[in-house]
Each structure stands twice: as C-alpha cells, then as structure tokens.
PDB file of C-alpha atoms in Angstrom:
ATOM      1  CA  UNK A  26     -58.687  71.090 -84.740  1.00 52.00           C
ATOM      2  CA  UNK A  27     -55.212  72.503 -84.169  1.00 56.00           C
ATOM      3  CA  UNK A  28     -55.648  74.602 -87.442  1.00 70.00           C
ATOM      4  CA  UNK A  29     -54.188  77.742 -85.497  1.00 77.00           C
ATOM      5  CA  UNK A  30     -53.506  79.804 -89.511  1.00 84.00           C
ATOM      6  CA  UNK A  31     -56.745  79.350 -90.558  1.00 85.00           C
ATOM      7  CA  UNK A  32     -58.057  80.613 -86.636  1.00 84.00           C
ATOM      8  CA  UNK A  33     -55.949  83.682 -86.982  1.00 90.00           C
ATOM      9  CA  UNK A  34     -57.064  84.224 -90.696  1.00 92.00           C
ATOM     10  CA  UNK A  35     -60.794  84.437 -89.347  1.00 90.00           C
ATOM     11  CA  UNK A  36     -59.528  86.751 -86.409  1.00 93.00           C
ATOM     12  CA  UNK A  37     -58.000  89.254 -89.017  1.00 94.00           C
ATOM     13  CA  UNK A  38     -61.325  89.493 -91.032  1.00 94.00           C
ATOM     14  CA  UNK A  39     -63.612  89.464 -87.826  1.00 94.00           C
ATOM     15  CA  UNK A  40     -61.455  91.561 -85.025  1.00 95.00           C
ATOM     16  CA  UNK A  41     -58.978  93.468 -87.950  1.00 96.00           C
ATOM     17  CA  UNK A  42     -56.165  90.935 -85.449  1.00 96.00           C
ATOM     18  CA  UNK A  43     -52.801  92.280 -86.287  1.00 97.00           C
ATOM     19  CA  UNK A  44     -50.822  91.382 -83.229  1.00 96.00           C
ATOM     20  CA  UNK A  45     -51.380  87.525 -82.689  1.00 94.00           C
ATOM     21  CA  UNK A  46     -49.069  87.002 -79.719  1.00 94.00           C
ATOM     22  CA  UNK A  47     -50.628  87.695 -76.458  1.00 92.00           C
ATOM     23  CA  UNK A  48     -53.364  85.013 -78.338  1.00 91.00           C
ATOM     24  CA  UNK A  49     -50.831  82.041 -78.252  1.00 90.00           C
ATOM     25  CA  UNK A  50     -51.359  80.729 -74.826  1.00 87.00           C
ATOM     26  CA  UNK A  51     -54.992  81.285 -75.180  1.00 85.00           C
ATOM     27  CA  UNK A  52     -55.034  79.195 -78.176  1.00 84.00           C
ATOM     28  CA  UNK A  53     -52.476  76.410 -76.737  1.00 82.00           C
ATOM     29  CA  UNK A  54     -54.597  76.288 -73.755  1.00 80.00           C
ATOM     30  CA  UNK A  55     -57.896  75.673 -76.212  1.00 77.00           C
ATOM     31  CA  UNK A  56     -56.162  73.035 -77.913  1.00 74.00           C
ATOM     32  CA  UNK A  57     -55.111  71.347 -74.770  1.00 75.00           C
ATOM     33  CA  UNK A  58     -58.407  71.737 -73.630  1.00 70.00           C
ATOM     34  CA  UNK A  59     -59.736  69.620 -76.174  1.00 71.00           C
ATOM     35  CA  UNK A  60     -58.350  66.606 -75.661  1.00 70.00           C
ATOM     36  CA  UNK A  61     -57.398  64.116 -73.285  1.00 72.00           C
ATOM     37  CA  UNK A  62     -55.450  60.688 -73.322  1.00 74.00           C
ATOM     38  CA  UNK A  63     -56.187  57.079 -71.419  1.00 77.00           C
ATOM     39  CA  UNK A  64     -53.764  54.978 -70.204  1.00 82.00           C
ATOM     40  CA  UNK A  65     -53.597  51.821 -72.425  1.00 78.00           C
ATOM     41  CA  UNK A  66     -52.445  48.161 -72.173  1.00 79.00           C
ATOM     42  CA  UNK A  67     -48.424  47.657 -70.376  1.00 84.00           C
ATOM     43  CA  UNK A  68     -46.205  48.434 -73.185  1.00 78.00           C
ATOM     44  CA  UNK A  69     -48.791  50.058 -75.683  1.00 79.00           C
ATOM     45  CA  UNK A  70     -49.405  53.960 -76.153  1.00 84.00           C
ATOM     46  CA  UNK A  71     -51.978  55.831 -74.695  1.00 81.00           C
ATOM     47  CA  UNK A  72     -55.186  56.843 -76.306  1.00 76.00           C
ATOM     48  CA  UNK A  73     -55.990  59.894 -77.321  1.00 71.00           C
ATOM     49  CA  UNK A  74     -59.385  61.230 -77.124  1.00 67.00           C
ATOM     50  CA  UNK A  75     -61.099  64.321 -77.973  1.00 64.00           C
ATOM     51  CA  UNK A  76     -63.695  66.436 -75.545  1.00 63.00           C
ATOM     52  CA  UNK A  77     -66.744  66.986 -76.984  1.00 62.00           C
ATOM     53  CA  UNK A  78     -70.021  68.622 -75.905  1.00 60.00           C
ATOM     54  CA  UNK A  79     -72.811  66.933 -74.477  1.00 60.00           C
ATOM     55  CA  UNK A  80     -74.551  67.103 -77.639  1.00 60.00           C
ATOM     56  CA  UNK A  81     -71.663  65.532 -79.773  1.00 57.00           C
ATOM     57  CA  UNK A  82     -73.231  61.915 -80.596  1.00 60.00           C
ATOM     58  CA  UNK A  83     -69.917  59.989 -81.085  1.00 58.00           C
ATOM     59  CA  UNK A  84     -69.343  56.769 -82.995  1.00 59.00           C
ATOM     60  CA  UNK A  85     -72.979  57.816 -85.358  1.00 61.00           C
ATOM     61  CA  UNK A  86     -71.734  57.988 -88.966  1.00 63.00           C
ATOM     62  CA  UNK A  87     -71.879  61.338 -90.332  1.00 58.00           C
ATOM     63  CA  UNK A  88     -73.323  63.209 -86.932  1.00 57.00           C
ATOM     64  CA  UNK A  89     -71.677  66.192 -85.805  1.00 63.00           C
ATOM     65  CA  UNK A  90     -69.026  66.741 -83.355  1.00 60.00           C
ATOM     66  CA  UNK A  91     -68.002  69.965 -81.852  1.00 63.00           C
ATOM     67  CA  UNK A  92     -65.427  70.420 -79.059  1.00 63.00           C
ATOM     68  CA  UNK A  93     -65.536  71.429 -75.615  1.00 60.00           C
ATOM     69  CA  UNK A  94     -65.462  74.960 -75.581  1.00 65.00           C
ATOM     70  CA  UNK A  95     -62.590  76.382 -72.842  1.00 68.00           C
ATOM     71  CA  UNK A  96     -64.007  79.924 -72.711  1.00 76.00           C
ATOM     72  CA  UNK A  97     -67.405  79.533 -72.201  1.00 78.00           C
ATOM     73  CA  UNK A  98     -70.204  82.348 -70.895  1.00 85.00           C
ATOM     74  CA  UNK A  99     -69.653  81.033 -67.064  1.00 84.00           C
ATOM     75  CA  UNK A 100     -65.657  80.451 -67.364  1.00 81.00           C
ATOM     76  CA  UNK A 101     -65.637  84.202 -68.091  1.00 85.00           C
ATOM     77  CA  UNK A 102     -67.932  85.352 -66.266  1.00 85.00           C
ATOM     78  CA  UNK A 103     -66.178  83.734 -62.964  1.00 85.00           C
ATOM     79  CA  UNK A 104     -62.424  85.256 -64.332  1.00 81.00           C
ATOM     80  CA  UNK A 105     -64.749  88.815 -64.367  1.00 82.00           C
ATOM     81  CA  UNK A 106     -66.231  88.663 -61.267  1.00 82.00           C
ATOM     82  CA  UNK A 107     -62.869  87.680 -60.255  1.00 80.00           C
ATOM     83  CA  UNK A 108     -61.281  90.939 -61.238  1.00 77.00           C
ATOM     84  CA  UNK A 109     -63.758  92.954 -59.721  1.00 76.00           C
ATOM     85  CA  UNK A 110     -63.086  91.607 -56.636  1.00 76.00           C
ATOM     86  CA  UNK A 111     -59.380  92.398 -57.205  1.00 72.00           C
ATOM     87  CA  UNK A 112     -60.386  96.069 -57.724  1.00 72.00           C
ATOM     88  CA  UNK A 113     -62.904  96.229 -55.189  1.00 70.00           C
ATOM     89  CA  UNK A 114     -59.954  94.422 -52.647  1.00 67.00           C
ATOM     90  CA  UNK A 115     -57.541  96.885 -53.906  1.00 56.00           C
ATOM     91  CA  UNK A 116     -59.259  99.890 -54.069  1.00 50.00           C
ATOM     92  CA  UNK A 117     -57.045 100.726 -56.657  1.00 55.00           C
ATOM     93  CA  UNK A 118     -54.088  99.965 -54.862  1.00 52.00           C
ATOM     94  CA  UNK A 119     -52.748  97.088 -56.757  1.00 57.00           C
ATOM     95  CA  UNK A 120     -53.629  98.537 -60.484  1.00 56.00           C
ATOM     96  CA  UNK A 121     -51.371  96.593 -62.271  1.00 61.00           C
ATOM     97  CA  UNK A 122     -51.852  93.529 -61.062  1.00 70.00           C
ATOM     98  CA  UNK A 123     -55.637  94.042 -61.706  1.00 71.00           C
ATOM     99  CA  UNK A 124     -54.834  95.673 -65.246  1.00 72.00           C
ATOM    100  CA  UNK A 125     -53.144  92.989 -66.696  1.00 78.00           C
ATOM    101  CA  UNK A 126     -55.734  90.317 -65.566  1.00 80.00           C
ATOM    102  CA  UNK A 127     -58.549  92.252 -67.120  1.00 83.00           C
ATOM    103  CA  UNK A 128     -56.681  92.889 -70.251  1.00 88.00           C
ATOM    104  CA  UNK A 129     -56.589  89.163 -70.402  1.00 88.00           C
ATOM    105  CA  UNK A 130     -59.972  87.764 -69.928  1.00 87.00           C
ATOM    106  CA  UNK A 131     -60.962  90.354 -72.836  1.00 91.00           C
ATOM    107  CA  UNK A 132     -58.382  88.917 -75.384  1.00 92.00           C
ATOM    108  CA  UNK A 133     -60.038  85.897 -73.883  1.00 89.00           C
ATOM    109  CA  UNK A 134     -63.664  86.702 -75.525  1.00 90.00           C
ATOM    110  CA  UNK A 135     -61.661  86.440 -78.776  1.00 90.00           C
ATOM    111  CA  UNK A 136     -62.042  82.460 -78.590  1.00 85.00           C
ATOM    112  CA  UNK A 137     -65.794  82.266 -76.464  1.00 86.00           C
ATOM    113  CA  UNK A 138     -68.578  80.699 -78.183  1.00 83.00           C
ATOM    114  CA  UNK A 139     -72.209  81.477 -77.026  1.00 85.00           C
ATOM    115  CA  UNK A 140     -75.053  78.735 -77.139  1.00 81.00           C
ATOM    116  CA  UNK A 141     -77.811  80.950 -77.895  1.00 87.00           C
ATOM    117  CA  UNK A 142     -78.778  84.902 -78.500  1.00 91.00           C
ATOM    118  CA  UNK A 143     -78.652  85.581 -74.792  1.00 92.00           C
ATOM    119  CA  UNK A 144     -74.837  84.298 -74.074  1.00 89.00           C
ATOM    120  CA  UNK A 145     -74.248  86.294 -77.152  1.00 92.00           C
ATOM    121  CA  UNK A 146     -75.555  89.503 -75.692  1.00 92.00           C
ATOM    122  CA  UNK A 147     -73.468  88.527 -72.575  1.00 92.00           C
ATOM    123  CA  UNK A 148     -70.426  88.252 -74.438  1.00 91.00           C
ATOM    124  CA  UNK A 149     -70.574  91.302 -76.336  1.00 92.00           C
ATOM    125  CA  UNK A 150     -71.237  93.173 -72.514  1.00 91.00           C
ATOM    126  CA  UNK A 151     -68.074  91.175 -71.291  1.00 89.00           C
ATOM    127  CA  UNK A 152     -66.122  92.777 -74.478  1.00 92.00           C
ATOM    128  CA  UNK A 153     -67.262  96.626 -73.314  1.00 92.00           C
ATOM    129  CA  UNK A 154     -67.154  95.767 -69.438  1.00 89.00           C
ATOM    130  CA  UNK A 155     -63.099  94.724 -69.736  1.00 89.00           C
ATOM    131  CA  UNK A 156     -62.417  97.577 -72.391  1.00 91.00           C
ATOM    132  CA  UNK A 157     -63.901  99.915 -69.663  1.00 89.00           C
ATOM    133  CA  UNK A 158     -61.810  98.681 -67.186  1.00 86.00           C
ATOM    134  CA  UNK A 159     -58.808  98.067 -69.287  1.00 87.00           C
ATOM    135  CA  UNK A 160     -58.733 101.838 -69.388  1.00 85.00           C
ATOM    136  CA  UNK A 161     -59.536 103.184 -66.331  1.00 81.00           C
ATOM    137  CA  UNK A 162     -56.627 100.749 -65.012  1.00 79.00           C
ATOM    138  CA  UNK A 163     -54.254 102.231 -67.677  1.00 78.00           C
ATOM    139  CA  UNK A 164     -54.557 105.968 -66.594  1.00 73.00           C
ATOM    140  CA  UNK A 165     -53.629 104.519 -62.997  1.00 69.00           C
ATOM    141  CA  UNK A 166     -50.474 102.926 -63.891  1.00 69.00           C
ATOM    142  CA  UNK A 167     -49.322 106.310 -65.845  1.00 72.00           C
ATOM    143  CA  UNK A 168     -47.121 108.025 -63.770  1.00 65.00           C
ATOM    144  CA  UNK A 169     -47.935 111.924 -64.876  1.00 72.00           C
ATOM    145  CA  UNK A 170     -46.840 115.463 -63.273  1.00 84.00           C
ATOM    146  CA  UNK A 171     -49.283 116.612 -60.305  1.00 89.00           C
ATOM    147  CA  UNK A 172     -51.480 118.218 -62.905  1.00 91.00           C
ATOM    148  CA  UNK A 173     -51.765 116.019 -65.377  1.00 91.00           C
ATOM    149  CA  UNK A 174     -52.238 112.780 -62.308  1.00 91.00           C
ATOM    150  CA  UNK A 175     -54.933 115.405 -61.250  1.00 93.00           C
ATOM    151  CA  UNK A 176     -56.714 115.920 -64.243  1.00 93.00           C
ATOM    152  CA  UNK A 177     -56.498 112.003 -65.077  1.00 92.00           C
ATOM    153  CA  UNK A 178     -58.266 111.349 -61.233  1.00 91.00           C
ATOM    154  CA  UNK A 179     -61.291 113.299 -62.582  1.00 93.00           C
ATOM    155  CA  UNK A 180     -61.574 111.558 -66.443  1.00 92.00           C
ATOM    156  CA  UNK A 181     -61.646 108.022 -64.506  1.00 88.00           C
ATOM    157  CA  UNK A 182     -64.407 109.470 -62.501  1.00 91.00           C
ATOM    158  CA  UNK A 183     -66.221 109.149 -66.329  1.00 90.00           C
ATOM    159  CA  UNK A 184     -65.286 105.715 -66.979  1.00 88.00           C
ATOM    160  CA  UNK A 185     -68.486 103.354 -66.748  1.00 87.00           C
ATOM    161  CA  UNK A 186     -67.362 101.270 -63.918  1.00 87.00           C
ATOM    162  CA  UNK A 187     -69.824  98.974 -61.550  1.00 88.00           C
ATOM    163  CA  UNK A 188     -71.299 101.396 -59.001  1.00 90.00           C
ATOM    164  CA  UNK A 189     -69.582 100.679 -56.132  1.00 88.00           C
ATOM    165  CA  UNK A 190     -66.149 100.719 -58.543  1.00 88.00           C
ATOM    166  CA  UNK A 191     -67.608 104.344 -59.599  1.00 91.00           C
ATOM    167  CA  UNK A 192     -67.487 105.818 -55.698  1.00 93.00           C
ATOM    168  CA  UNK A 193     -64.289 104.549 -55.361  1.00 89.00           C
ATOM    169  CA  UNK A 194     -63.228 106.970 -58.260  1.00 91.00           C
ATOM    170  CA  UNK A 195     -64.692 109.567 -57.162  1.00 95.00           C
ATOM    171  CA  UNK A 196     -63.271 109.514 -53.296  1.00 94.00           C
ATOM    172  CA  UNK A 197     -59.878 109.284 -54.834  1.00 92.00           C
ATOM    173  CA  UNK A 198     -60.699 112.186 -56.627  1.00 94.00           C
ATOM    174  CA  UNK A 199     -62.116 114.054 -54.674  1.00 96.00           C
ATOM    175  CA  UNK A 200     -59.613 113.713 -51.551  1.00 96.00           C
ATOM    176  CA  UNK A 201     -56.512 113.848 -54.360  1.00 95.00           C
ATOM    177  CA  UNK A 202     -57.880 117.321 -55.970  1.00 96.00           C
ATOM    178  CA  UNK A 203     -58.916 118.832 -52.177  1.00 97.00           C
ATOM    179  CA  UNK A 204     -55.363 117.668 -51.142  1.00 96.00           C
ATOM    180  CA  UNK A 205     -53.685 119.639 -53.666  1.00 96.00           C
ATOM    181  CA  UNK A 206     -56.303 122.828 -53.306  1.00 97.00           C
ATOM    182  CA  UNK A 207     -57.878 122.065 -56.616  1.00 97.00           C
ATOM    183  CA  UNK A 208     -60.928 122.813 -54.359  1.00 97.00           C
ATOM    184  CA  UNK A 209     -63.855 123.387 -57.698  1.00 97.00           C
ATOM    185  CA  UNK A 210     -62.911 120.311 -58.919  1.00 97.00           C
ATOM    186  CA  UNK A 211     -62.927 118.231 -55.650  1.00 97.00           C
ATOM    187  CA  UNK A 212     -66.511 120.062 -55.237  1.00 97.00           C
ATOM    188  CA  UNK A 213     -67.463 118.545 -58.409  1.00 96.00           C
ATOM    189  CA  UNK A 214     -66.665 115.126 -57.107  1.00 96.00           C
ATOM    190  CA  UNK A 215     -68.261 115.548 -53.567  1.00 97.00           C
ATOM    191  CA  UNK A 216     -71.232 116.506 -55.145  1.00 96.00           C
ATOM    192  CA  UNK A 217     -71.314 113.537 -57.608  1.00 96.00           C
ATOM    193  CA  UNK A 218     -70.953 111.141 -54.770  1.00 95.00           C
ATOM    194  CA  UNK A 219     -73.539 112.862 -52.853  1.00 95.00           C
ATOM    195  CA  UNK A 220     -75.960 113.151 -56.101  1.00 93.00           C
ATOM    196  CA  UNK A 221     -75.232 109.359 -56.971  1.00 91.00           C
ATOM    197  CA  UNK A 222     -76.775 106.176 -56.434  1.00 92.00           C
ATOM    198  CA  UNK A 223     -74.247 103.691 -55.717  1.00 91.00           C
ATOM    199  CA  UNK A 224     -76.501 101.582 -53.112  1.00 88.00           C
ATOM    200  CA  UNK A 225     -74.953  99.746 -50.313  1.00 87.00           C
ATOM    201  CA  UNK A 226     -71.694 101.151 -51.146  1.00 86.00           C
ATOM    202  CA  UNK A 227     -72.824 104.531 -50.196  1.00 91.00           C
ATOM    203  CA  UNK A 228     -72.466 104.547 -46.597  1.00 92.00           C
ATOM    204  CA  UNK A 229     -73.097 107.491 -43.857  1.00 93.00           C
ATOM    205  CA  UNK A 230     -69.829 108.103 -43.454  1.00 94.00           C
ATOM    206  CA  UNK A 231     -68.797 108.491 -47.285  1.00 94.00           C
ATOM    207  CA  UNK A 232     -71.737 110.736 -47.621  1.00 95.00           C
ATOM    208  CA  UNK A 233     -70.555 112.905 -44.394  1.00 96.00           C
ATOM    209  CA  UNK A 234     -66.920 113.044 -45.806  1.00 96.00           C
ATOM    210  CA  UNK A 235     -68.184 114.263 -49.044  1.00 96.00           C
ATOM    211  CA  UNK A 236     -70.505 116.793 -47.609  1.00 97.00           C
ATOM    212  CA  UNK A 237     -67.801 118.186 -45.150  1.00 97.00           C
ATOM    213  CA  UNK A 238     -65.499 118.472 -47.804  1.00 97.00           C
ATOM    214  CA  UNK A 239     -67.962 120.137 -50.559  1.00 97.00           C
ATOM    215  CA  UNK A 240     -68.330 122.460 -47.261  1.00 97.00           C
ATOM    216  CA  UNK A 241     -64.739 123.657 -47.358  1.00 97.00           C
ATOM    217  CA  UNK A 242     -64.473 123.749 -51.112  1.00 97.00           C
ATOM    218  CA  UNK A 243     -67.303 126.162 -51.037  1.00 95.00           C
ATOM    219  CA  UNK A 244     -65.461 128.328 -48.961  1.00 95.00           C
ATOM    220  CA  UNK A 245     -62.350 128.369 -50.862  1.00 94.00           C
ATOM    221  CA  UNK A 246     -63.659 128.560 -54.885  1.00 91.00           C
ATOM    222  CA  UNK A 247     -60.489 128.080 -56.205  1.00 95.00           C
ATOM    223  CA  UNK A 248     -58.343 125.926 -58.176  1.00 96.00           C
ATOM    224  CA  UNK A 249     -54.485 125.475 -57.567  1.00 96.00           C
ATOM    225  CA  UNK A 250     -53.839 123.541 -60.901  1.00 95.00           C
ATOM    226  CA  UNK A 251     -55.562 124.229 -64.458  1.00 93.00           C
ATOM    227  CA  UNK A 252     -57.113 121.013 -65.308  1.00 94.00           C
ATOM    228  CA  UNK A 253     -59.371 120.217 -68.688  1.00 93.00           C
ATOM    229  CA  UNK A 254     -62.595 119.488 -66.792  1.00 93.00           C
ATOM    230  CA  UNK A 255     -65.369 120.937 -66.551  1.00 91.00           C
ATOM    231  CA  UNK A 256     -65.830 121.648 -62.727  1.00 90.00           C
ATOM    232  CA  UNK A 257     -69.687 122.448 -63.161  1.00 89.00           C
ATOM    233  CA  UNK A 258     -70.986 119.505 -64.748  1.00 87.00           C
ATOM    234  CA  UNK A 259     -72.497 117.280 -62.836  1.00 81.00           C
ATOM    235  CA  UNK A 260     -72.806 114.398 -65.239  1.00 83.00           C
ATOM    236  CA  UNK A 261     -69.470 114.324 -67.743  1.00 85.00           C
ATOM    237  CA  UNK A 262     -69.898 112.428 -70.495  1.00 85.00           C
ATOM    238  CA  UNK A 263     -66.402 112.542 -71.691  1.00 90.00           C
ATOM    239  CA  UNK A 264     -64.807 110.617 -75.178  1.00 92.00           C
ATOM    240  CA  UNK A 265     -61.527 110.005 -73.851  1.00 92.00           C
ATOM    241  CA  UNK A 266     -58.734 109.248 -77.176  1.00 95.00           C
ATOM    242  CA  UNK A 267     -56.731 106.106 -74.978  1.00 93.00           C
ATOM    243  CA  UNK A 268     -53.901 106.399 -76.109  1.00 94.00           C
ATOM    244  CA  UNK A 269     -53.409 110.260 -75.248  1.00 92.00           C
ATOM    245  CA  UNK A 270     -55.755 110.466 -72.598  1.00 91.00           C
ATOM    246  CA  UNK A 271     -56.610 113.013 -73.846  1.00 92.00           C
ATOM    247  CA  UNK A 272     -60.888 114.508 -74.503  1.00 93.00           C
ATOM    248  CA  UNK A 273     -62.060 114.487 -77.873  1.00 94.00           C
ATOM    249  CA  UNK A 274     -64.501 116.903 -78.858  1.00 91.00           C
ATOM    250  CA  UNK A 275     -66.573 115.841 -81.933  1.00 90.00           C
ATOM    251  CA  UNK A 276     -68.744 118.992 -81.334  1.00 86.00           C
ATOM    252  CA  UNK A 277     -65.905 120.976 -81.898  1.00 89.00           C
ATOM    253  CA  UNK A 278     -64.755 118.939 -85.386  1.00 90.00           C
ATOM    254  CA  UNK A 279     -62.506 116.423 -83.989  1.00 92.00           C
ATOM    255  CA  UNK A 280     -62.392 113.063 -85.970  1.00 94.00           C
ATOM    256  CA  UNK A 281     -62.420 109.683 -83.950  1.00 95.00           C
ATOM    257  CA  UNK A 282     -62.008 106.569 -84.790  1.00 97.00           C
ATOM    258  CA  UNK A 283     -62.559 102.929 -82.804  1.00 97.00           C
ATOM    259  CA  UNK A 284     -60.942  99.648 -82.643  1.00 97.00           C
ATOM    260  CA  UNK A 285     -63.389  97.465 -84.284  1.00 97.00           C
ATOM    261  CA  UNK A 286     -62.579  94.736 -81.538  1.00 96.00           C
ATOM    262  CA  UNK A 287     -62.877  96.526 -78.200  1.00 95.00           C
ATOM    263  CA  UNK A 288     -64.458  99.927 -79.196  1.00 95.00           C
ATOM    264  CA  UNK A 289     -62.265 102.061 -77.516  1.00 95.00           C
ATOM    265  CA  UNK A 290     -61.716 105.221 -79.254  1.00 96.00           C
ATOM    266  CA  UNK A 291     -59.067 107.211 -80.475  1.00 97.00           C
ATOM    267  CA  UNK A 292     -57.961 110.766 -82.194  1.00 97.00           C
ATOM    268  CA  UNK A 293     -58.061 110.339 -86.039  1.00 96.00           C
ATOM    269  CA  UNK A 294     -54.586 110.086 -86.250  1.00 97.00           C
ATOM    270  CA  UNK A 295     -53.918 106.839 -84.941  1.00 98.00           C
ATOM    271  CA  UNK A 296     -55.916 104.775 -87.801  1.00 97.00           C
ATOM    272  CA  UNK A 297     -53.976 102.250 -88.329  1.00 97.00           C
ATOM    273  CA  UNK A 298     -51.708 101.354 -85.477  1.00 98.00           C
ATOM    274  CA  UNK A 299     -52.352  98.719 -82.694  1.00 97.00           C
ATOM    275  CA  UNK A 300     -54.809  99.426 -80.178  1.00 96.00           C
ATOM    276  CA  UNK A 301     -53.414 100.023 -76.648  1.00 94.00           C
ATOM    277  CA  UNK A 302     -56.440  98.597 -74.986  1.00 93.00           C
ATOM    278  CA  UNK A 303     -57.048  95.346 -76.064  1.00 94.00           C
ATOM    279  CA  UNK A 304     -53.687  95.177 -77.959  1.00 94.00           C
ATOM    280  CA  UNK A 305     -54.874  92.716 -80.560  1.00 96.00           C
ATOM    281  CA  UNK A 306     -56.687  95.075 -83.387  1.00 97.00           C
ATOM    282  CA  UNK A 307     -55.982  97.765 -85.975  1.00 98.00           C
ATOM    283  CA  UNK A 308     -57.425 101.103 -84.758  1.00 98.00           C
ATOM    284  CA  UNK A 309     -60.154 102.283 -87.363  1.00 96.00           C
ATOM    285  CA  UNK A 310     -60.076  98.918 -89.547  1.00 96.00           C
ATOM    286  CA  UNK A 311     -63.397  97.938 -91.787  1.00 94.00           C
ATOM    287  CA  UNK A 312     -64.183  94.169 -90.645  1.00 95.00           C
ATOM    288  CA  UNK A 313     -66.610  91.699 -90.172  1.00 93.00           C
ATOM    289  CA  UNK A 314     -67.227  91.938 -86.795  1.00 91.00           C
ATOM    290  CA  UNK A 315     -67.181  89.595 -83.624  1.00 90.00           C
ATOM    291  CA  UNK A 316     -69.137  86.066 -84.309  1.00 87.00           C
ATOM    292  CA  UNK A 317     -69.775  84.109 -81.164  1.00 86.00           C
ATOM    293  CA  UNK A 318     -72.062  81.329 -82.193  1.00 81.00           C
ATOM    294  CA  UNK A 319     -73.326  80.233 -86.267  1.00 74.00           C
ATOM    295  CA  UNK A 320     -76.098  82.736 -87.699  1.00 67.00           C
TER     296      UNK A 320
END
C-alpha cells in the first residue's frame, strides 16, 4: 500500500527495529513489486495495475485483495541456497562478499509472509540459519593478532553451520593452529573431523590428513599460543557475546542478553545498542515478536 510509517511502526513493536535504513531498498523493491503499468491508447497515460495473488478475486465488491508477496518461502530459500554455494565455492576465501549477501537475505525475512504453519516454521529456520552464518562470516573478516585469529579459527568451529560448511571450519582450524604449533588445539580439531559425520563431504583423504596430523600433535602436546578453548572437549558448545567475540559463561554468573530479531547473543552490557548481526534491532528489547502470516 506504500504506507512505509505505519510498516516501520509494526517493525519497531515486532523486531524492537531501530535502524530502518539497510530496510529501504527492501521496501522500495516490495512496492515496485506490486505493481505494474499497461501501455494505453496513443496520447493517453498508462494504466496502472496492482499484482495480486492468485486468490485475490478482483472486480467482486467487497472481496479481498492482497498483494503479491516479493519475499516469499521459495524466493528466499533460492537467495540461501545461493549463499551457501558462495561459501561452499569459496571455502571461505571470499568472506565478505559472502557476509554481506547473507546479512541481506536475513533483513530480507523482515518483509516474508508464510501461507501456512509450515512456511512459517521455514521462515523462522531461515532467521537462525543467516544469523549463524552472519557470524561465523564476521569473525573471518576481523583482522586480529596471531592469537586472537587463532583462538577465533576454533570458536567458528562451534558455529552451527551445514555439515559440509562445518569440515571446512574445522580443516582451517586445524591446519591454522598445527601451522603455528598450537598442536592440543589442532588435535582437538583433527579429532572432531575424524569423530564427525559430515557425509559425502568427508572424503579419504580429509580423514587421512586429519589422522596424520592428530599423529604429530600427539607427539608434540604443546601449545605455542594461550587460547580460551578448551582443547579436550570434543563437543564445544560455546555462547559466543558477537560483538566481543568473546565466550560467555552463564555457569559462571555472566548475564546475556539477545536481539529479539535474530537471537544472537550478547554480554549484558550491550542492552540497548544496535545489534551487529542483523543490524536492524535493539539488543535485549521486550517485543512482540516476528509475525509471518495472520493468527
């Protein structure tokens, strides 16, 4: 309907929006979306028309219309698939490039609709899918010292990533921390990938790499750099704050708090400011919640 005030106003009480502007091409492209215009008669102006559903019934007094939605279940689902072809392609290698395209199909789930129960379950996976990735992309574009970079390679090892997304993690990891004679932690990642079911992805070779290398790190037991990681645990379950990259220990008494859009969590302290992941919300806001179809 072009009412783009009242669509931000909903945003704010659903998503706690507080930074509208990476939303203003999405919604220009929505609005252009909906509409289209036929050439007339010589001389006279064009028609304007509006794209409806299917189930619109136009021209029957009093019957509902709704528009064609842009960002449908299957339009995101192809830009997602899309990006994890990127990364898979890239191995990593072109982060940004992947980063930022991510970032925007989930500020994109902001405007889907979902026809029934099950697009709305798909939806709210494409929300925690892109926030996954979102991060995992943003500790590869930080350019840290050669401990920190090391101890970053091992907390994207945690991220939930597709499986064959996950082994790429943990090679990278592994061959980064044996490279720089962090040999327990490289250990840690050889065994993972050799523990791990990652199906087609896990090839004889990766598995022989992994073993030869767990072979040497045996021999050596050491660790060059002092990293916060646990080297013997075999299944890290790590809260990582994303803005500090930092772990956060509730065990131990430390507060967290979410962004009630994308769910990525934070220390305590930064309630309040913009989240750095989806870069649309207030961290730690009270809202609605996310509404993809009428109740």
């Amino acid at each position: 309907a072009g009412d783009f005030d009242e669509a931000l106003a909903t945003l704010q009480r659903r998503i706690g929006l507080i930074n509208a502007a990476p939303l203003k091409p999405l919604f220009e492209e929505i609005y252009s979306a909906t509409r289209c215009s036929l050439p007339a008669l010589p001389l006279e102006p064009s028609i304007g028309l509006p794209v409806v559903t299917p189930s619109s019934k136009l021209g029957v007094p009093g019957a509902e219309i709704e528009p064609a939605g842009l960002f449908t279940v299957q339009f995101l689902l192809g830009k997602l698939r899309e990006g994890h072809k990127l990364t898979t392609m890239g191995k990593f290698g072109d982060s940004l490039d992947v980063f930022r395209y991510v970032r925007r199909v989930l500020q994109a789930c902001t405007m889907a609709t979902a026809a029934n129960s099950e697009e709305e379950a798909q939806l709210t996976e494409f929300i925690e899918v892109c926030s996954q990735y979102v991060e995992a992309f943003y500790v590869q574009v930080m350019d840290p010292s050669v401990s920190r970079s090391l101890e970053l390679s091992a907390y994207f090892t945690c991220v939930n990533l597709q499986p064959s997304h996950h082994l790429l993690t943990l090679r990278a990891a592994m061959t980064q921390n044996f490279k720089a004679h962090n040999y327990l932690t490289a250990a840690n990642m050889a065994r993972r990938l050799m523990l791990g079911n990652f199906g087609a992805s896990k090839t004889p070779e990766v598995v022989n790499q992994a073993r030869k290398i767990l072979a040497l790190c045996e021999q050596r037991g050491t660790d060059a750099h002092e990293i916060n990681f646990d080297s013997n645990d075999t299944d890290p379950r790590l809260i990582i704050c994303s803005r500090t990259m930092t772990v956060i220990n509730p065990s131990r008494g430390e507060a967290l708090v979410r962004c009630p859009y994308c769910n990525a969590n934070y220390k305590a302290q930064y309630a309040g400011s913009l989240c750095d992941v989806c870069q649309l919300s207030e961290i730690g806001s009270r809202v609605l919640g996310v509404q993809f179809r009428p109740l």
